[in-house]
Each structure stands twice: as C-alpha cells, then as structure tokens.
Coordinates of C-alpha atoms in Angstrom, one line a residue:
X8 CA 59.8 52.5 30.2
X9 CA 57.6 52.8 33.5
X10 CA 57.1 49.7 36.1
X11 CA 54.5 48.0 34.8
X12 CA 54.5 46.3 38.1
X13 CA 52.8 49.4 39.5
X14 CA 49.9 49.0 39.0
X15 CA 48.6 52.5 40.4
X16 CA 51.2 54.1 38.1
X17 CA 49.9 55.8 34.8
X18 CA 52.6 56.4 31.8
X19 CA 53.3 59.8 31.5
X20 CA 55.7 62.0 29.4
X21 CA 57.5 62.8 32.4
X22 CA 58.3 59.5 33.1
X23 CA 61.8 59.9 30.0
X24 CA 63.2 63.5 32.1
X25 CA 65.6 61.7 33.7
X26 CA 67.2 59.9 30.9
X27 CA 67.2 62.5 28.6
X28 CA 68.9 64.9 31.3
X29 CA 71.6 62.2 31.9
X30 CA 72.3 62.2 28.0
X31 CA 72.3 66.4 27.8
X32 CA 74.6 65.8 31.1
X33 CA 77.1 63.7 29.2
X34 CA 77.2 65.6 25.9
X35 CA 77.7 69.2 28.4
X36 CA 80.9 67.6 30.0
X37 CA 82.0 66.3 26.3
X38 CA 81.7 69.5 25.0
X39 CA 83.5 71.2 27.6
X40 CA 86.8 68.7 27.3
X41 CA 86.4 69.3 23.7
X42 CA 86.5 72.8 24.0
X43 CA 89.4 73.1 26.9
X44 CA 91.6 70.6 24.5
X45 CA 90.9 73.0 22.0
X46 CA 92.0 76.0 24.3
X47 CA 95.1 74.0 25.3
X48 CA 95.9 73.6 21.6
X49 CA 96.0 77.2 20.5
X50 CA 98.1 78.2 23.5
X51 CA 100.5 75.7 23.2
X52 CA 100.8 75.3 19.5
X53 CA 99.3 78.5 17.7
X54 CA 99.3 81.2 19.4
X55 CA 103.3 81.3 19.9
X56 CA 104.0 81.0 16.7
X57 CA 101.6 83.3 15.5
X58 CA 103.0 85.5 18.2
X59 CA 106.0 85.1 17.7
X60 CA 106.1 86.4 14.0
X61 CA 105.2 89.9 15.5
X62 CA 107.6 89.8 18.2
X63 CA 111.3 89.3 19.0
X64 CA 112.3 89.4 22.5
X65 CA 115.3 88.7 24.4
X66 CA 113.5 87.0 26.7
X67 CA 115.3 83.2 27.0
X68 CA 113.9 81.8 30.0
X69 CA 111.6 79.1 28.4
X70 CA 114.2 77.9 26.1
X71 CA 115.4 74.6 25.2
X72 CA 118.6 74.4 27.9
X73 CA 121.7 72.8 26.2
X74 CA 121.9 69.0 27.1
X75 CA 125.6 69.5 27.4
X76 CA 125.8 72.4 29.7
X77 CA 126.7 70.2 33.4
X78 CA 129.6 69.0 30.9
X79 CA 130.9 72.3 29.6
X80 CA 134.1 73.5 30.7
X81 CA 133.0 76.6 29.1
X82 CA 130.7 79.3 29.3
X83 CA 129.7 80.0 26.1
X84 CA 127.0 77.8 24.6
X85 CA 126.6 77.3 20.7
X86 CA 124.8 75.0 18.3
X87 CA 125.4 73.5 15.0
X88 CA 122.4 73.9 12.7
X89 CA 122.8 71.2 9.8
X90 CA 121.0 72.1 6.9
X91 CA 120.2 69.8 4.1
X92 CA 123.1 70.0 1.4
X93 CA 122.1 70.9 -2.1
X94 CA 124.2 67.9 -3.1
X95 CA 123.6 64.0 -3.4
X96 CA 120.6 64.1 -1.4
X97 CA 120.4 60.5 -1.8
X98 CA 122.9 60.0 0.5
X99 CA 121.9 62.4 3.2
X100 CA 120.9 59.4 5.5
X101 CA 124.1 57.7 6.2
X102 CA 125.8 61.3 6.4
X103 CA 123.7 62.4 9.0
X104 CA 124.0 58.9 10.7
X105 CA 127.8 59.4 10.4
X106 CA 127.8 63.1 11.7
X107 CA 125.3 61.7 14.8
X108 CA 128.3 59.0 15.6
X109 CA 131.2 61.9 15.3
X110 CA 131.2 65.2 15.8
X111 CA 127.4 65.8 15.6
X112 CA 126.7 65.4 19.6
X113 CA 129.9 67.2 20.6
X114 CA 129.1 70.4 18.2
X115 CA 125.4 70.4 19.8
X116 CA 124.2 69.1 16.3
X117 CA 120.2 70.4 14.9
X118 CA 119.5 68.5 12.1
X119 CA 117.0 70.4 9.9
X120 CA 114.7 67.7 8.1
X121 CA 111.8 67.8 5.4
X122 CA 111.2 63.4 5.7
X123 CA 112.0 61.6 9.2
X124 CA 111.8 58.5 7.6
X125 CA 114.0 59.1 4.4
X126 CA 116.5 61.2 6.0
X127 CA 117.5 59.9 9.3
X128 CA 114.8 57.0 10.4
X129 CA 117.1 55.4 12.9
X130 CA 118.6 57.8 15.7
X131 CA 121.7 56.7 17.1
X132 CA 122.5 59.4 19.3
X133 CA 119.4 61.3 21.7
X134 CA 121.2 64.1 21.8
X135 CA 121.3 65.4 18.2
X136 CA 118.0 67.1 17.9
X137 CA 115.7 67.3 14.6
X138 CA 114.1 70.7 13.3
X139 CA 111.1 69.7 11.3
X140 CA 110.6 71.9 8.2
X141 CA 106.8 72.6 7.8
X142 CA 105.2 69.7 4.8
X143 CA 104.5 73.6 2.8
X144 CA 108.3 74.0 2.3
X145 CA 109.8 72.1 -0.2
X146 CA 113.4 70.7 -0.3
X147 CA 114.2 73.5 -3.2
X148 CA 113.0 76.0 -1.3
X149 CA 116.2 77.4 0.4
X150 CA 114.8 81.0 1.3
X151 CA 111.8 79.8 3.1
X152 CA 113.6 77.1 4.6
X153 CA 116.2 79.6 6.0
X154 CA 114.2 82.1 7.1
X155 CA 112.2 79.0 9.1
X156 CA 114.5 77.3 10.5
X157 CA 116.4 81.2 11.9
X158 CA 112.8 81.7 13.8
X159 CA 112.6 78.2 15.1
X160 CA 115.9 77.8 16.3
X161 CA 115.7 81.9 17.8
X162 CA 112.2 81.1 19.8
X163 CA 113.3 77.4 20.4
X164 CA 117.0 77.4 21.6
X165 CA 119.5 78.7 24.2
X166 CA 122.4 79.6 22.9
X167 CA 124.8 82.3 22.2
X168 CA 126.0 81.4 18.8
X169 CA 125.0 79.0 16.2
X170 CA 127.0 77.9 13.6
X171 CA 125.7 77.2 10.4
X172 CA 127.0 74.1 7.8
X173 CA 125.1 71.1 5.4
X174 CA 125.1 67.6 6.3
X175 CA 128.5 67.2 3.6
X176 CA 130.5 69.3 6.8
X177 CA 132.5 68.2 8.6
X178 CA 133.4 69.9 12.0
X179 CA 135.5 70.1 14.4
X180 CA 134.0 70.4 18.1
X181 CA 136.8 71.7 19.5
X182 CA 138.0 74.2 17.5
X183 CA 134.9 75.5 17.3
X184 CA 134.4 76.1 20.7
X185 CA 138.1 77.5 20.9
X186 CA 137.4 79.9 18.1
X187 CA 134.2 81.1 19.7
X188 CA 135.5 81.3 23.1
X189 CA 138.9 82.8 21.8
X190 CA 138.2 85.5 19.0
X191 CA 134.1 86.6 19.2
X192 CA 132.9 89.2 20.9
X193 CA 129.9 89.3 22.6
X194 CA 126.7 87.3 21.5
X195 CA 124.4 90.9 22.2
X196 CA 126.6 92.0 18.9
X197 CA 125.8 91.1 15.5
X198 CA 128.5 88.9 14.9
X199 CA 129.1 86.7 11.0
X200 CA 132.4 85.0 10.3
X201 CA 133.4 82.3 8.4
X202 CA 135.5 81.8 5.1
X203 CA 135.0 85.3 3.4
X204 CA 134.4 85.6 -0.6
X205 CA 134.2 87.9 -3.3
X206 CA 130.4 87.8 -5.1
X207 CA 130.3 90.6 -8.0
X208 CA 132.0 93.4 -5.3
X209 CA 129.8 92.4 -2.6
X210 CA 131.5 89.8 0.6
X211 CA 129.6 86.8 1.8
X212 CA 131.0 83.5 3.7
X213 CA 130.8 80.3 2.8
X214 CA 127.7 78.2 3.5
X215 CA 130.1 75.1 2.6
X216 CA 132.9 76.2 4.7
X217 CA 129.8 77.2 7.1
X218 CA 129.6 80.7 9.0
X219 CA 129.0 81.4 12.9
X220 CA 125.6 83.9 13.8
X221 CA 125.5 85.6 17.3
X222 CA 122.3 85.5 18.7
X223 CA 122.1 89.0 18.2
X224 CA 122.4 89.0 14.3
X225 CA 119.7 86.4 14.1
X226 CA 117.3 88.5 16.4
X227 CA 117.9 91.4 14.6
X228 CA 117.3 90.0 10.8
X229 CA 114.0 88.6 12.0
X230 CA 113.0 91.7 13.0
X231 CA 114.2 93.4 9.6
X232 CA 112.2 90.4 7.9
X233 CA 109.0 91.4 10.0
X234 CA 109.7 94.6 9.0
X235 CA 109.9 93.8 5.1
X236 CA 113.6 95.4 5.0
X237 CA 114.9 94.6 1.0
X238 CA 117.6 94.1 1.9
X239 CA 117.0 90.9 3.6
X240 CA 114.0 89.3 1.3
X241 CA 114.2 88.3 -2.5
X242 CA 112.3 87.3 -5.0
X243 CA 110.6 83.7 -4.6
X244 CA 111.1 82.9 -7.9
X245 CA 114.5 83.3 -8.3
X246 CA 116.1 79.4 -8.5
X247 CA 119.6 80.7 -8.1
X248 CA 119.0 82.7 -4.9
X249 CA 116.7 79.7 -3.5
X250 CA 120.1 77.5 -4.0
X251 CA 121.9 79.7 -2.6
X252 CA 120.1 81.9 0.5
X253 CA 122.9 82.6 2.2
X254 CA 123.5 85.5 -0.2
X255 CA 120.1 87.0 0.5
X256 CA 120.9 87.3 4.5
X257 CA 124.9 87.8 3.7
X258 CA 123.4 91.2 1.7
X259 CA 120.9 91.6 5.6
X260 CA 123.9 91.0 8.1
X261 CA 126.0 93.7 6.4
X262 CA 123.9 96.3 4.6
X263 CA 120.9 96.3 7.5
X264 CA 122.6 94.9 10.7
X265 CA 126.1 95.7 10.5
X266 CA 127.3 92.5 10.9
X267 CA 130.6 92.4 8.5
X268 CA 132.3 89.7 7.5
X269 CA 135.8 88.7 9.1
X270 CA 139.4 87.7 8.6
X271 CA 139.4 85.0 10.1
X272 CA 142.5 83.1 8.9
X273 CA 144.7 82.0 12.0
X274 CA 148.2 84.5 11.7
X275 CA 146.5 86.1 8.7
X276 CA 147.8 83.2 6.2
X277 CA 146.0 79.5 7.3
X278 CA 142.2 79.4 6.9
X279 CA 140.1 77.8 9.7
X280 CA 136.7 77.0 7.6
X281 CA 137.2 74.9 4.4
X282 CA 134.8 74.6 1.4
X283 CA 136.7 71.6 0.3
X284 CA 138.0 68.4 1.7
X285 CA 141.0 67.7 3.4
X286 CA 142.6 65.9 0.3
X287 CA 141.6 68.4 -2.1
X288 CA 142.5 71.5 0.1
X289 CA 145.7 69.8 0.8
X290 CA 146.9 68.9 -2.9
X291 CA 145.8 72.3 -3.7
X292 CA 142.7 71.1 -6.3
X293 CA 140.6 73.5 -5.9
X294 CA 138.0 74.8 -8.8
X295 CA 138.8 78.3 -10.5
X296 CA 135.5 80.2 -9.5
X297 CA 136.7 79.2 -5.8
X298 CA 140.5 80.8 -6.7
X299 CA 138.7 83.9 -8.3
X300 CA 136.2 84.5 -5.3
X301 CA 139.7 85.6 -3.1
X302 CA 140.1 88.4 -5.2
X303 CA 140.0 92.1 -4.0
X304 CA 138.3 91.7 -1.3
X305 CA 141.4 93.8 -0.1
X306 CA 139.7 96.7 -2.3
X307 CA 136.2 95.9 -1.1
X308 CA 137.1 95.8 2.7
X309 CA 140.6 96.9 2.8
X310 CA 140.6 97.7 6.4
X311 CA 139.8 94.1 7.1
X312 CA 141.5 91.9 4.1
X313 CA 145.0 92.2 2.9
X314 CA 146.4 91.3 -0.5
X315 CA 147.9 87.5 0.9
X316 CA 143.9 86.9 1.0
X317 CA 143.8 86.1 -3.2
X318 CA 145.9 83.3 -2.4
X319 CA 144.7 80.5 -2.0
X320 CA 147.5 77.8 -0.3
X321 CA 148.0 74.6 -0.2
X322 CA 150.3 71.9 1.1
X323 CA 151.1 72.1 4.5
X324 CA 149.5 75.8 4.3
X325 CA 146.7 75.0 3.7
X326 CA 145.3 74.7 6.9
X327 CA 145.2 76.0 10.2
X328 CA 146.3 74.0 13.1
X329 CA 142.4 75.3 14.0
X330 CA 140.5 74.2 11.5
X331 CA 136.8 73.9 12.4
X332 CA 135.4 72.9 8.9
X333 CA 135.9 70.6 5.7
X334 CA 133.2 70.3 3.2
X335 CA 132.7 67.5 0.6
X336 CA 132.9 65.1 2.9
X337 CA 130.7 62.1 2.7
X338 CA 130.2 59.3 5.6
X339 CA 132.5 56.7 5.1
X340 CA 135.4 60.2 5.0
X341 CA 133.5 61.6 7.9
X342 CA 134.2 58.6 9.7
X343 CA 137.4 58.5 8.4
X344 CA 138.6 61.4 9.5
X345 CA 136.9 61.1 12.9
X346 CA 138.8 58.2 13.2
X347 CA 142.1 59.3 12.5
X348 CA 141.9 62.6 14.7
X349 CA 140.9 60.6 17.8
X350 CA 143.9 57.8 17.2
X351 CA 146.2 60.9 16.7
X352 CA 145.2 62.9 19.8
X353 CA 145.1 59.2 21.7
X354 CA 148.8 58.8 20.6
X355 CA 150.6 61.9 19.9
X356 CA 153.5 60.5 18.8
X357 CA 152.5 57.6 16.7
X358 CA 155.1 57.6 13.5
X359 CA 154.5 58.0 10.0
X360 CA 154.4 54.3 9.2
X361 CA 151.8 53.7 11.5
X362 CA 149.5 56.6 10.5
X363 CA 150.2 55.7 6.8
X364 CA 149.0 52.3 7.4
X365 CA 145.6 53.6 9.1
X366 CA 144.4 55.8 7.0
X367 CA 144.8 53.3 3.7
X368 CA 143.2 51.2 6.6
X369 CA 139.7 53.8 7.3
X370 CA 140.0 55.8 3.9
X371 CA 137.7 55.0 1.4
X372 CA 139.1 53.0 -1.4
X373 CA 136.5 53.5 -3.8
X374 CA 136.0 57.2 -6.0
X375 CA 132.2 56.7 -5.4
X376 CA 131.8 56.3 -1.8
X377 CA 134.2 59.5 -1.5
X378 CA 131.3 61.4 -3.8
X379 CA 132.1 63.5 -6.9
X380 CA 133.6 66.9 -5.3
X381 CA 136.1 65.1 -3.4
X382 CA 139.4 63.3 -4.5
X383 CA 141.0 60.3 -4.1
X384 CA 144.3 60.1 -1.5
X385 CA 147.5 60.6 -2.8
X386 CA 150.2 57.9 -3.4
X387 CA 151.9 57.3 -0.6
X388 CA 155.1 58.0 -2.6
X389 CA 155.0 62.0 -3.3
X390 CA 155.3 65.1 -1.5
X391 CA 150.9 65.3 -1.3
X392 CA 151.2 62.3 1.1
X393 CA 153.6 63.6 3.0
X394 CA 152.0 67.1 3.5
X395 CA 148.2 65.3 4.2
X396 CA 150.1 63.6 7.0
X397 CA 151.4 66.3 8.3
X398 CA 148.1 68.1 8.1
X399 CA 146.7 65.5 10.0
X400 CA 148.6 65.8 12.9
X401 CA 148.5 69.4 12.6
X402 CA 144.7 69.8 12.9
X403 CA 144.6 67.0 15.6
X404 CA 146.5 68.8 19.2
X405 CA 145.4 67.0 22.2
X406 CA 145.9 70.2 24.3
X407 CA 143.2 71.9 22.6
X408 CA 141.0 69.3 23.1
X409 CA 141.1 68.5 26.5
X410 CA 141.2 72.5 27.5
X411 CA 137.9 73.5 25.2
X412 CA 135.6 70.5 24.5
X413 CA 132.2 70.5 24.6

C-alpha cells in the first residue's frame, strides 16, 4: 500500500512493482534449486544405472574398496554374496544375525535383502553390507533376483572373486581365502568352482554347497545378458528354474563363457564345499537324488572327473581338512560350530573328553532349532561320534588360519 502520510503522493499501479518482482525473484531461485536437485538426481541415481545396463567396463576405480583390505595379509580380495535361502524363510533373521556374529565379517559378507526390517532390523556388525533387491522383485523370483544382484555387486564392488552361498551356509573364512589364493587362476579368467553335479548330462555346482565367480565370468555373462544370449536367459514363468537359477547361468558360464566346472576335491577324494551339514555329511545321511547327482560326470567331463567322483564318503572322509562350506545349518549350529572351531584352534590339543563335553555344551538339543534337513548329533557311544570329532579337529588347523585370514 502507498504512504498515505505523503500527502503529494497519488496511488499508482506502479506503486506493487517492487513486491511483485521480489516474489518472481523468490520463485526464479526456487525453481532453479529444484531443478539442480533434480540434475543431481539423475546423475547420481539414474543415469548409472541406466548406463550401466548398456555397458560393462573394467573400469574399477570408483568402486566400493574392501573395509578389510589394511588387514589383509593377502592380495587377493573376495566377497561372500548371501542370498536369501529358499528354505524356512521364517527364520532368516536370526541366521543372518548369527552369520554377522561368525564368519560373515571375516568372509566380506553382502547380504542380499527384499525387507530391512523382517530380515535383519538390528545390525550387529557395520561391516556386513546389505544389497537391497528392488520392491519389483519378489522373494520367488530367483532369476531376476540373480541377474540383479550380479549387476549390483559387478558396478558396486571391488573385488576379484565373489563367492556365492544362502543365509543356511556356513563358511569358513579361512579356507576360503586359502583356496582362492592357492588353486584359482587369475580373476581376468572366467573362473566357476564349487561342488560339481550331474543335472540330466549337463554339470552345474551347488548353490547349497555355494560356488566361487571371477570377476571376469560375471562381466562377461552380463554382457551375454545384454546381448540376449539363450543360453544365459529362461523363461519367466518357469517356477522350477526361478527356484533354482543357478542352473540358468551354470548352462551361461560353460556353454557361452567357457567357464567349466572343477574338481575341486582336496587329493582328488575329500570335498571342500558341502551341501549338507557337518553331522549329516559325517554320518553319511545324505538323500539319494544328492548320491545319484555324482554319477558320470567322469563320461560327461572325463578329462576333469574320475570314477572315485560317484562316491560319495563319509566318516572321517568325508571332509577335507579345507572345507570352506556346510549347508543346512541354522543359527544356534552356526554358532555352534563357530564356537567349537575357535576353542579348537585356541587349544590345539584339547582331549576328547573335553571337546565331547563342549559340543553337548553349544549343540543344539532340540530337532527344531537344528531345522528339518539337518540331524541330530550322534551318541557319544558309536563310531559317528568319534569320527565328528575327529572331523572337527580336522577342519579346525590353527596354521591355516593365522597364515591366510581375512
């Protein structure tokens, strides 16, 4: 309004210029925020992803560095990419809590997760790190979710390998490293080993026993699936390949990348990755399909597998003194077990009484907290008990951990 105080002032139109320019001022500078926020969005959020569908690179300088790597007495840098099990998803909560207080941090743990707040609300370890899947992939969608979480963890991640298990693994840090440090080749070549089976004449590795990828192999199979190869897609529909994906990019790695799956049994006789439990692989209670899945991969590959491969052993050859894997394992075992190893490799020479008495101490008494695909322990009275505890010790050396720990 004009100063009526003036008196030899007369009301004009122009009198309102100035406060209407101060409001167009205002709304100018909001709508260039708005529109540099909007900039900054796309280019941090968007565009590489949109990008990145379209392009594979080798270029690793913006990647996520491994927390662990001023703590490495190694060169070679992996991840362990823990995918949702199929299996009692109920429970996935307290196994992923029990995997973040074990052997999660030391095996440079990625949790893939659908629900924060259902599947692991309470971190108790900052270095485990969480994948989200996208809200448009459901839990039963296994293909989508692979192929999603092999882009993220590619454009996301430094690394050279990353191996691949459920939240009902359990791993050994250690070994791992050994194994990879020991007996891979180069992460520039397509690399896939794990526990080799028999599917209908055509070889695939576990996803329970859990398989190792070179950065390499998953480069390259992002690039096939860019390129729409068929050999590395499948049908959408089909429930049982959504169940089980690994079959879809088994069929990729060796018919499109060349990646071929491995002996990988320490001495040609004691397997390293186990789609069992220690109790079960020990008292040799394993299910027929798994028995039947051994055989003629000699024929299929016979310049990798030999005829001992059909047999699957048990007792104390069941297991190598390398084992990297068990599977089955819920979070009161997984503790357990972690449990065990560490008093073991603390005390070497600890008798058979005393190691008796702590595992009926940290083992899980009940059939249901052990879940339905493992077994209960042996009596302490027959041969199995004496073989688990020999097992024990066998997959627990100190040496190997203090020389190739993460």
């Amino acid at each position: 309004a004009p100063d009526t105080t003036d008196t030899n002032h007369k009301y004009t139109k122009e009198d309102d210029r100035p406060k209407q320019q101060g409001w167009w001022t205002i709304m100018s500078v909001a709508l260039c925020i708005l529109l540099l926020w909007a900039v900054f969005y796309y280019e941090t959020n968007i565009a590489p992803r949109t990008n990145f569908k379209n392009t594979v690179t080798n270029d690793r300088s913006n990647l996520q560095r491994n927390p662990f790597s001023d703590k490495q007495k190694h060169e070679t840098s992996f991840v362990t990419i823990v995918m949702p099990s199929v299996v009692n998803y109920k429970e996935r909560e307290r196994r992923l809590t029990a995997i973040a207080k074990t052997w999660g941090p030391a095996s440079h743990a990625i949790y893939v997760i659908h629900n924060l707040q259902k599947e692991y609300p309470t971190p108790v370890d900052d270095r485990i790190r969480i994948l989200q899947v996208p809200s448009n992939i459901t839990f039963d969608d296994g293909l989508p979710r692979l192929y999603h979480v092999l882009r993220e963890v590619y454009q996301n991640y430094e690394f050279d390998y990353a191996f691949f298990v459920n939240d009902h693994t359990f791993v050994i840090p250690e070994h791992l490293c050994h194994y990879i440090q020991t007996y891979l080749a180069s992460a520039n070549k397509n690399i896939y080993v794990g526990h080799a089976l028999n599917n209908q004449n055509d070889a695939f590795n576990s996803g329970a026993a859990g398989y190792i990828l070179s950065r390499s192999t998953i480069k390259d199979f992002i690039q096939a699936l860019n390129a729409k190869d068929p050999n590395c897609i499948a049908d959408g529909g089909n429930k049982w390949l959504q169940g089980n994906p690994g079959l879809v990019t088994a069929n990729c790695f060796q018919k499109s990348l060349n990646a071929i799956v491995k002996d990988t049994r320490e001495a040609k006789k004691y397997h390293r990755f186990h789609a069992y439990g220690i109790v079960r692989m020990v008292m040799g209670k394993v299910d027929d399909w798994y028995r039947n899945k051994h055989a003629k991969l000699n024929d299929l590959l016979p310049n990798i597998f030999d005829d001992s491969y059909a047999q699957v052993l048990k007792g104390v050859d069941c297991c190598s003194s390398e084992t990297i894997s068990f599977h089955y394992v819920e979070s009161m075992e997984t503790m357990a077990l972690h449990r065990i190893r560490t008093e073991l490799q603390t005390n070497p020479t600890m008798n058979d009484t005393n190691l008796s008495k702590l595992i009926q101490q940290v083992w899980p008494s009940d059939a249901k907290l052990l879940g339905g695909y493992a077994r209960m322990l042996p009596s302490t009275n027959t041969e199995d008990w004496t073989n688990l505890l020999f097992v024990l010790r066998r997959i627990s050396p100190k040496g190997l951990a203090d020389t190739c720990h993460p």
